[in-house]
Short mmCIF file of C-alpha atoms in Angstrom, two decimals:
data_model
loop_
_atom_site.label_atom_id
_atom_site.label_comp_id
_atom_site.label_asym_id
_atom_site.label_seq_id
_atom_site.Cartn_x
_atom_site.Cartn_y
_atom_site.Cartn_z
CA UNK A 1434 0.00 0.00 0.00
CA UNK A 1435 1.47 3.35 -0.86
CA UNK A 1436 1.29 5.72 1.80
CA UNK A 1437 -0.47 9.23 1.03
CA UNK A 1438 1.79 12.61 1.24
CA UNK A 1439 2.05 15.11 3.20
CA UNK A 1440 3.33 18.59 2.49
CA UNK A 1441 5.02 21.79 3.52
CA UNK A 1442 7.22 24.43 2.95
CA UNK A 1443 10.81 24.78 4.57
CA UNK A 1444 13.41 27.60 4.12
CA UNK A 1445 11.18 29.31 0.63
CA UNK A 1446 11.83 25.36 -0.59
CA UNK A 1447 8.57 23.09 -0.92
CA UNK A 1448 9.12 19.62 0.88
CA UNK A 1449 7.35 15.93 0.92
CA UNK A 1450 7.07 13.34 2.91
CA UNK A 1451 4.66 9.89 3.13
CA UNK A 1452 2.26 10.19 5.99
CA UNK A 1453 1.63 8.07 8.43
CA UNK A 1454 -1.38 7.18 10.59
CA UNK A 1455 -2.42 4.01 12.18
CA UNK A 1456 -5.98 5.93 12.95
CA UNK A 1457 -6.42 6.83 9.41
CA UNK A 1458 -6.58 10.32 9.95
CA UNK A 1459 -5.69 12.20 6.21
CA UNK A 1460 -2.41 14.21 6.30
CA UNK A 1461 -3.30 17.91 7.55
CA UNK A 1462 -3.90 20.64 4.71
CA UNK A 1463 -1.89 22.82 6.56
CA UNK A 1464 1.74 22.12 7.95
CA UNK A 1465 3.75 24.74 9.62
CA UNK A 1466 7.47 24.20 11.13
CA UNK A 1467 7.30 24.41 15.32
CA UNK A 1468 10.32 24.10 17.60
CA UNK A 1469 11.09 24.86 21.20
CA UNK A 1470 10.06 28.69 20.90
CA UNK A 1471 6.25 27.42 20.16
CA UNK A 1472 3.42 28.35 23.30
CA UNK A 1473 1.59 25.96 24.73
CA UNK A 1474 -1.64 28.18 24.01
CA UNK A 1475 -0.29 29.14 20.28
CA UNK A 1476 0.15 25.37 19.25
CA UNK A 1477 -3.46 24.41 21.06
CA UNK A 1478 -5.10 27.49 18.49
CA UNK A 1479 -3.26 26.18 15.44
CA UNK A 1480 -4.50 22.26 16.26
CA UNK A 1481 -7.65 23.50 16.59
CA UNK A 1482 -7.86 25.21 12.99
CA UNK A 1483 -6.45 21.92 11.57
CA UNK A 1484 -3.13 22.94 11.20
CA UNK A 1485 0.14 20.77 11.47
CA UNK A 1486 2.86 21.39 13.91
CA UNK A 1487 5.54 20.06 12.55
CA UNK A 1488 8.41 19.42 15.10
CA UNK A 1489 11.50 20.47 14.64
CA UNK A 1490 13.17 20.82 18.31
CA UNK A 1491 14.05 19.13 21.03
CA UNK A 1492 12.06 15.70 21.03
CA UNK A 1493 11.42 16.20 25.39
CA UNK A 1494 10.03 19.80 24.70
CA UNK A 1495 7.29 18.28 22.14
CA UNK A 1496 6.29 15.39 24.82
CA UNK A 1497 5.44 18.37 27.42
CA UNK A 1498 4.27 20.44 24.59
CA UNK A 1499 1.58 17.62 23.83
CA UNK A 1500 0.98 17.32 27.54
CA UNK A 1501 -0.47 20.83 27.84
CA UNK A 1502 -2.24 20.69 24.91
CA UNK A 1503 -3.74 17.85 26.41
CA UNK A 1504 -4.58 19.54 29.40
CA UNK A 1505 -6.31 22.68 27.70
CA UNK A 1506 -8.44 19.84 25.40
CA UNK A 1507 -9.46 17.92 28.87
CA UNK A 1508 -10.56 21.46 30.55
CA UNK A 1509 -13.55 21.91 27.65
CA UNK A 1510 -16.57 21.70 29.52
CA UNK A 1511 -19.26 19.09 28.77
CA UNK A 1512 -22.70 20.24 28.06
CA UNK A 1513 -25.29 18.28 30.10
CA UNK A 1514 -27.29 15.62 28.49
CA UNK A 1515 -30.89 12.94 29.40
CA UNK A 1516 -29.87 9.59 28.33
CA UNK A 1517 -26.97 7.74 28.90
CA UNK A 1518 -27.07 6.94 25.18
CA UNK A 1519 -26.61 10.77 24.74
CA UNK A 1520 -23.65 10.55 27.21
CA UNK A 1521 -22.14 7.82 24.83
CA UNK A 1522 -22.67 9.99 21.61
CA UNK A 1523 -21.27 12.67 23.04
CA UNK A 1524 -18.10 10.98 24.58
CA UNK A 1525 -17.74 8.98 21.62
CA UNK A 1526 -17.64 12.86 19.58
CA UNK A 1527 -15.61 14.27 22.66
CA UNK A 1528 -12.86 11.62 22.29
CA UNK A 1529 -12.62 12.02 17.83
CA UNK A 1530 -12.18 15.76 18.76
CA UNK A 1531 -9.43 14.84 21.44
CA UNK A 1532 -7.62 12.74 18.58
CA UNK A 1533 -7.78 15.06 15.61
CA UNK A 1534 -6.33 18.10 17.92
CA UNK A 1535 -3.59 15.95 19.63
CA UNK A 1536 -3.12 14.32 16.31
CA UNK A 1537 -1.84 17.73 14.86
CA UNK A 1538 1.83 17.50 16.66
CA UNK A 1539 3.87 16.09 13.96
CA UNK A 1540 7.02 14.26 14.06
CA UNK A 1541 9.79 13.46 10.89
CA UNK A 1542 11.15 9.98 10.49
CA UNK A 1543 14.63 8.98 8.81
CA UNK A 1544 13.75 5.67 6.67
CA UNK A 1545 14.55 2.75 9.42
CA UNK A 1546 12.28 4.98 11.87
CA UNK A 1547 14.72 6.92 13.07
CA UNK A 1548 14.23 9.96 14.92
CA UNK A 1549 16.06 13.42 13.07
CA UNK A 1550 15.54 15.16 16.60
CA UNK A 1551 17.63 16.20 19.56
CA UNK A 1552 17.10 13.68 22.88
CA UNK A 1553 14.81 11.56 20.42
CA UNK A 1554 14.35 7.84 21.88
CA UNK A 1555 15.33 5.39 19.50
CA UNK A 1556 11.90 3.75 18.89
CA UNK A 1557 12.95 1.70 15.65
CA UNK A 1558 12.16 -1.80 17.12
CA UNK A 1559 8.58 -0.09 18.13
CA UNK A 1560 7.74 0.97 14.79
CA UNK A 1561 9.20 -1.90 12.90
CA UNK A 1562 7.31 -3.75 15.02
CA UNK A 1563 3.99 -1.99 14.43
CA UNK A 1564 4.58 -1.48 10.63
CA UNK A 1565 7.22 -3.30 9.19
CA UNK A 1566 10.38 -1.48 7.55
CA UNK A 1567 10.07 1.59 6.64
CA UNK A 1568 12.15 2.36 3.00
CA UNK A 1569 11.57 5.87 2.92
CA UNK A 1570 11.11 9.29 5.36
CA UNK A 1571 7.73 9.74 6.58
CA UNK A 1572 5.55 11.98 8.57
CA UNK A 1573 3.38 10.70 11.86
CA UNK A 1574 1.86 12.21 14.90
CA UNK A 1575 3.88 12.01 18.40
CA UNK A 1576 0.58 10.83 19.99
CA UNK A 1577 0.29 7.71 17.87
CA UNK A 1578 4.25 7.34 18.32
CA UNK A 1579 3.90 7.31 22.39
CA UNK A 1580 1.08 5.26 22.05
CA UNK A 1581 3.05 2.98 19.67
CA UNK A 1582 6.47 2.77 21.78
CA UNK A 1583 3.97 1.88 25.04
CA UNK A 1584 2.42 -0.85 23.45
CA UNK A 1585 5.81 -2.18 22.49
CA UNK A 1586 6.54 -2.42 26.47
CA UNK A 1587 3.55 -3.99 26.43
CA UNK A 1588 4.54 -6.83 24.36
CA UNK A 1589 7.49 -7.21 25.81
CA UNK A 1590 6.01 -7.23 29.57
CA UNK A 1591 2.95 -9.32 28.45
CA UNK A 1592 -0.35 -9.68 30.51
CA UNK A 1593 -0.74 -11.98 33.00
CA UNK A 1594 -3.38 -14.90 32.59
CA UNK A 1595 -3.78 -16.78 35.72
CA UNK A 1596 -6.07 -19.32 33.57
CA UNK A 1597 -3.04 -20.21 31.89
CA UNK A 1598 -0.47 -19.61 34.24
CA UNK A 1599 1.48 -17.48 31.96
CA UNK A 1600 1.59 -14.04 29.93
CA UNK A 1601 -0.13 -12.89 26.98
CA UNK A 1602 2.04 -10.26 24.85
CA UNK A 1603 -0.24 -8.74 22.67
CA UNK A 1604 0.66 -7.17 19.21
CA UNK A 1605 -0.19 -3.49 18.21
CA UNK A 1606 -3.40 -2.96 16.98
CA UNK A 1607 -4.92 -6.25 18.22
CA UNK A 1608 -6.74 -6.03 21.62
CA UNK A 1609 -5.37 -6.68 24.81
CA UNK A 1610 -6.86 -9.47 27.17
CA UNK A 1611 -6.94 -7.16 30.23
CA UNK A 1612 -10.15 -7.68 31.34
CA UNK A 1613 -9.58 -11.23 32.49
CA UNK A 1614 -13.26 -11.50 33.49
CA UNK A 1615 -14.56 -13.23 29.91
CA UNK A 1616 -11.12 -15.47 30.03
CA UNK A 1617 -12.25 -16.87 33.21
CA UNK A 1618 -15.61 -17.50 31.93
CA UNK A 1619 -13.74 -19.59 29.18
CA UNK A 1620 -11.74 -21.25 31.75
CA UNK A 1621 -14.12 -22.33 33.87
CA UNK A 1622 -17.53 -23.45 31.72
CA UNK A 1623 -18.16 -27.26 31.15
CA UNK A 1624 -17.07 -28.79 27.93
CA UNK A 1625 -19.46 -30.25 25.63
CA UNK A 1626 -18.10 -33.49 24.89
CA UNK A 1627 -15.97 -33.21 21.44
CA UNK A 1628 -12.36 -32.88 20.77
CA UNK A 1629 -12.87 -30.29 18.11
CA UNK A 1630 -12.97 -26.14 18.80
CA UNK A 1631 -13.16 -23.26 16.71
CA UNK A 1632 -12.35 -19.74 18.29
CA UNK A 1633 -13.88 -17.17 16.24
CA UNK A 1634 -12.06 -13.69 15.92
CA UNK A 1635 -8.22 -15.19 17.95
CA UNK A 1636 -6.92 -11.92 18.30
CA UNK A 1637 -4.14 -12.92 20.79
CA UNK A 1638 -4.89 -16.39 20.58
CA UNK A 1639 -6.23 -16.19 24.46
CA UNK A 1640 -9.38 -17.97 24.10
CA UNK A 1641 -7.59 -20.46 21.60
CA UNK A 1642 -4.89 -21.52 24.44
CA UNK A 1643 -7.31 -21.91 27.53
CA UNK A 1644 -9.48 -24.35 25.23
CA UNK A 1645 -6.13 -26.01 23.69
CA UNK A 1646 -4.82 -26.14 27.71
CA UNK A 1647 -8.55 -27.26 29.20
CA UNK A 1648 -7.58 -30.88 27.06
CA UNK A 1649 -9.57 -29.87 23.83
CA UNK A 1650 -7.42 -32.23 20.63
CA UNK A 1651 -7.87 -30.11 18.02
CA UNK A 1652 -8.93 -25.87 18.20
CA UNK A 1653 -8.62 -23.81 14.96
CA UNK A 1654 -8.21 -19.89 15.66
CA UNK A 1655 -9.84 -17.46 12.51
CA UNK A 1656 -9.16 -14.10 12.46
CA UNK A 1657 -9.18 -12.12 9.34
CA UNK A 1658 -6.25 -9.08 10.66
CA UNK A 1659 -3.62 -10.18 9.45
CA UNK A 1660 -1.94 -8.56 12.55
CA UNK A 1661 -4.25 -10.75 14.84
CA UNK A 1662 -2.86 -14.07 13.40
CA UNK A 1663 0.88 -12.68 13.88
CA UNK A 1664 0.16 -12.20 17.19
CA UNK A 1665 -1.78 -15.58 17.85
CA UNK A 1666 0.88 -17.38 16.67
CA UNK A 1667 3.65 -15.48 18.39
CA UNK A 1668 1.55 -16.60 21.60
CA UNK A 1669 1.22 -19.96 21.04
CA UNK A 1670 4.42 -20.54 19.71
CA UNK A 1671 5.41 -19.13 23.74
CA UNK A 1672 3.24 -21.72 25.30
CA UNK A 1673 4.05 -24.67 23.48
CA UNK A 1674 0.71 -24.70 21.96
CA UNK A 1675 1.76 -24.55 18.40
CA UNK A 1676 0.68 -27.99 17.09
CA UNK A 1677 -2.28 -28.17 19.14
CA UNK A 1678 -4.00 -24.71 17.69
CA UNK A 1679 -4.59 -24.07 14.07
CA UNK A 1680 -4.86 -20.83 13.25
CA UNK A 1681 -6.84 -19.57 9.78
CA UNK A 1682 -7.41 -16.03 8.14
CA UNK A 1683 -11.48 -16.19 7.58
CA UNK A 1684 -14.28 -13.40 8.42
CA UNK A 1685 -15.66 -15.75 10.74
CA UNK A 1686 -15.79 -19.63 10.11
CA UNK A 1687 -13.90 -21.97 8.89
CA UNK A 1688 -14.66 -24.99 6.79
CA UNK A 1689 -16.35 -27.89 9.07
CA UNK A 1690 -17.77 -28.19 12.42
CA UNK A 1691 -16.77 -27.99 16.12
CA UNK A 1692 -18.25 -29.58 19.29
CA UNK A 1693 -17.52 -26.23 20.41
CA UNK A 1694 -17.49 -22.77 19.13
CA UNK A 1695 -16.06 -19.80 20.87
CA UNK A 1696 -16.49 -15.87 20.41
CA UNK A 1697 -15.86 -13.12 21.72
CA UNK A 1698 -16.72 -10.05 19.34
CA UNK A 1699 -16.54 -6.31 20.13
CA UNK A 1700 -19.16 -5.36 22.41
CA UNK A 1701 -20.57 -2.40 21.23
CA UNK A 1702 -22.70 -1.64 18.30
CA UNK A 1703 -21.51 1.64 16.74
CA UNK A 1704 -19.01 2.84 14.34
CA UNK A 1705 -15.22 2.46 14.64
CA UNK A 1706 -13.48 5.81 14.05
CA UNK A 1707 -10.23 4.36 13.33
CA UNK A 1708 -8.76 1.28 12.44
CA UNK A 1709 -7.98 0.08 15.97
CA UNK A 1710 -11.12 0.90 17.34
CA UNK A 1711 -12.45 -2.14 15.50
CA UNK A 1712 -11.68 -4.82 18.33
CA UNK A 1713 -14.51 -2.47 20.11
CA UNK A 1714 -17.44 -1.49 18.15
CA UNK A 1715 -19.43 -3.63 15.90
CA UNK A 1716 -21.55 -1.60 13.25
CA UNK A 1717 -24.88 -2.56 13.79
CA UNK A 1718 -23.54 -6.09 15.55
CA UNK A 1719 -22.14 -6.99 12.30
CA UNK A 1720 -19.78 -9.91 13.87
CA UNK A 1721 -22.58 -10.84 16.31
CA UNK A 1722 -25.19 -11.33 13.85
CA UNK A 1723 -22.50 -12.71 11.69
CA UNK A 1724 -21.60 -15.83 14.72
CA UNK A 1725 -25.19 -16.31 15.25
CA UNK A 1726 -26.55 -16.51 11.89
CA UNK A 1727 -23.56 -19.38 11.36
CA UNK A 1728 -23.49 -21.03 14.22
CA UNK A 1729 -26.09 -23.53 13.54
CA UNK A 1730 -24.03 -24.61 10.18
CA UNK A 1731 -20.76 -25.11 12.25
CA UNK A 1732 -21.95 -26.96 14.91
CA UNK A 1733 -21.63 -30.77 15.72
CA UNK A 1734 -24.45 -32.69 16.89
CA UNK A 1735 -25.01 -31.79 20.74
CA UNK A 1736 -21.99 -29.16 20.00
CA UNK A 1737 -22.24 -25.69 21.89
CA UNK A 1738 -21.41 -21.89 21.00
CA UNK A 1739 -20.17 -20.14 23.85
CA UNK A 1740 -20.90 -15.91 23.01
CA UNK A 1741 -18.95 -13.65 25.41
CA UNK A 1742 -20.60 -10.56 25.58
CA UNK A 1743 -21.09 -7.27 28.31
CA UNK A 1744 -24.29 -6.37 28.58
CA UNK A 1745 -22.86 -2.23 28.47
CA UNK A 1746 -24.51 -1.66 25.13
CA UNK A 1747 -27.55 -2.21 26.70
CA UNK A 1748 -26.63 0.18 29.79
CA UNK A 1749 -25.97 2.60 26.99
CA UNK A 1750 -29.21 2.13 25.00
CA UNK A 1751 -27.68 1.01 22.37
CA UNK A 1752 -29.04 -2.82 21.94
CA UNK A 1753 -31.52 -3.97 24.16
CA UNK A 1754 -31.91 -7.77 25.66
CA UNK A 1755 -35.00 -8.15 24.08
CA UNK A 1756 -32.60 -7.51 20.29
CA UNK A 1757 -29.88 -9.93 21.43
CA UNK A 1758 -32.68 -12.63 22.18
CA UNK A 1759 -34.15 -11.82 18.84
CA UNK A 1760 -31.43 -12.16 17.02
CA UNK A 1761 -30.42 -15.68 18.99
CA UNK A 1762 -33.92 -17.36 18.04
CA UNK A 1763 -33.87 -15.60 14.31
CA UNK A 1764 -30.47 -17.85 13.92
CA UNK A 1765 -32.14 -21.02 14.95
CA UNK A 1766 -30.62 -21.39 18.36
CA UNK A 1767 -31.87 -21.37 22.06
CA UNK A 1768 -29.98 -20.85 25.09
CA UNK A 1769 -28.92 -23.50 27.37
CA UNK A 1770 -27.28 -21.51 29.85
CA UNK A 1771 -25.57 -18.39 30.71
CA UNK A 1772 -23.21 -17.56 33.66
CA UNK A 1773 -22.22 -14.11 34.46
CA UNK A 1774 -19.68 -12.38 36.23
CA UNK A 1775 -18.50 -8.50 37.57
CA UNK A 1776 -16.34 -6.57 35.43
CA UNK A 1777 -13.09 -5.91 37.64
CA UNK A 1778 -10.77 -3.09 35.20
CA UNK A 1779 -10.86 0.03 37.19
CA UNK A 1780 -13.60 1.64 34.83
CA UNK A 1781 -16.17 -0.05 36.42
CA UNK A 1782 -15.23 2.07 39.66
CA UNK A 1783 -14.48 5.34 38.53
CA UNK A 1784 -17.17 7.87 39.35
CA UNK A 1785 -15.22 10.72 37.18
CA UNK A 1786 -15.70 8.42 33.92
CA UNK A 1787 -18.86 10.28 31.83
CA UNK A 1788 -19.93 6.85 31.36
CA UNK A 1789 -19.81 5.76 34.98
CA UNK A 1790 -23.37 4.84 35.36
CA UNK A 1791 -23.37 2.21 32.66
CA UNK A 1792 -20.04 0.81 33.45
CA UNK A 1793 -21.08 0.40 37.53
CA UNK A 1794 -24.32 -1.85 35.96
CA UNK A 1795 -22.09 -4.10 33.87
CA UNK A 1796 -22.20 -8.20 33.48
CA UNK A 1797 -19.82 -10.15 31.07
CA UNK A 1798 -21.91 -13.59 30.17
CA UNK A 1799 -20.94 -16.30 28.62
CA UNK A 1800 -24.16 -17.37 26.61
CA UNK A 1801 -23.96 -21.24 25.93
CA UNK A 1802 -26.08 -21.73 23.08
CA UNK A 1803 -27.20 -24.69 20.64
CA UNK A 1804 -29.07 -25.27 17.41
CA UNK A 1805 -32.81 -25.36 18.36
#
């Protein structure tokens, strides 16, 4: 894929460079050189009329630059709203604006991903990691950079799964198994009898390695990012698991059927605004409807599909029990059983979050369904 351009002038001379954004954001019309001499308040006005900043000083000064920035966006007051599904709508708009004003703080690349600038870090293992070599200079924002170099720690740290006894070290871009709750609801259900598992939408490969390490023969893993199934098999390669779990690029299914099939799709219905966001929202429960509706096909007789899913979208009045139910007799299944548990991640406790009174309400079932 060839990257889009990005352009401005330097010293009377007109200059290029590819642009770079994991979020998708276009390049800014406007780019303007900025260096150490640049106000906090200056730089916040400019981001605000669209206009790109960038960076040409010392690499510390733009980190604290981007910190107040940050604090001036985080001071905008909220205007009062009825629902909670208003509170949603007007987070979700909130946090876009957030993102296209930070996003306006620009940073140059060398090709390799190095850093032209004084007391840079040397993040080249970060962004090699995140997207492959680069040939060529390029253009990104220093808030997808920090965000980039801290999931890198991430993967190297991991995240601890205590249903496995081991860490998790997720790739950039694919989500993150912190909230442990729906692994333990993996961990601890009872097994159809079967020896044959499909985990729909891997990701890390979490769901794929409890099933593989509960004594299940055979588990296939689908996942259609191809960063997803790099990251699955990174995982499993770590735990020995290799040769137990297949792993397939597929929207969905993959040929045949399982005794068991597993998924876990992004909980809420509404629109991704970037790429990343897609391990989150579900356009009009695209995935869900899409596991339901195939379920039937895929399973073997007296097989089970196991649907992890919060119940927040229904806090937030965006799908409502009665829909989900709908859409799980529409697809020619019933419900066997369905055990629920408390959302632990520090959300769920945090009056300040706008979305507070959804989150304090939340359940994470696991729905064990089976072809009516």
């Amino acid at each position: 894929m060839t990257l889009p351009e990005i352009r401005w002038e330097e010293n009377q001379t007109p200059r290029a460079a590819r642009w770079r954004s994991e979020s998708g954001a276009a390049p800014p019309r406007r780019v303007v050189l900025a260096d150490d001499t640049l106000t906090a308040d200056l730089a916040y006005r400019q981001a605000c009329e669209g206009v790109g900043l960038l960076w040409r000083g010392d690499f510390q000064n733009a980190r604290q630059l981007l910190q107040a920035m940050t604090r001036r966006v985080d001071k905008r007051p909220r205007k009062p709203v009825d629902t909670l599904l208003d509170a949603f709508n007007q987070h979700r708009q909130i946090q876009s604006q957030r993102a296209r004003i930070l996003g306006m703080l620009l940073i140059p690349f060398d090709a390799g991903h190095g850093i032209p600038l004084r007391r840079a870090p040397d993040a080249r293992q970060a962004c090699e990691a995140a997207h492959g070599p680069a040939a060529e200079p390029y253009v990104a924002s220093l808030r997808e950079l920090l965000g980039l170099i801290g999931a890198f720690e991430w993967r190297k740290k991991g995240v601890e799964i205590p249903a496995l006894g081991a860490r998790i070290h997720p790739h950039y871009g694919v989500f993150s198994p912190l909230r442990g709750e729906y692994v333990d609801l993996v961990a601890s259900a009872p097994l159809p009898p079967g020896d044959t598992a499909f985990d729909i939408g891997t990701g890390t490969g979490v769901l794929a390695a409890v099933l593989a390490r509960r004594g299940v023969k055979r588990v296939v893993g689908t996942d259609q990012d191809p960063r997803a199934l790099a990251c699955a098999r990174d995982n499993l390669q770590r735990l020995g698991l290799e040769n137990r779990v297949e792993l397939a690029q597929a929207d969905l299914y993959p040929e045949g059927r399982a005794s068991l099939v597993v998924c876990n799709p992004p909980w809420l219905p509404a629109r991704p605004s970037s790429p990343v966001e897609h391990a989150v929202y579900d356009p009009d429960s695209r995935m869900l409807r899409g596991f339901l509706d195939g379920l039937a096909a895929h399973l073997a007789p007296a097989g089970e599909g196991w649907l992890i899913l919060s119940d927040l979208a229904e806090h937030l009045g965006l799908r409502s029990r009665e829909q989900l139910l709908d859409m799980i007799r529409q697809a020619g299944l019933r419900v066997e059983d369905r055990t629920d548990t408390r959302p632990t991640h520090g959300r769920a406790k945090d009056a300040s979050d706008p979305l507070h009174a959804a989150r304090s309400k939340e359940v994470t079932s696991l729905w064990r369904l089976a072809a009516a």
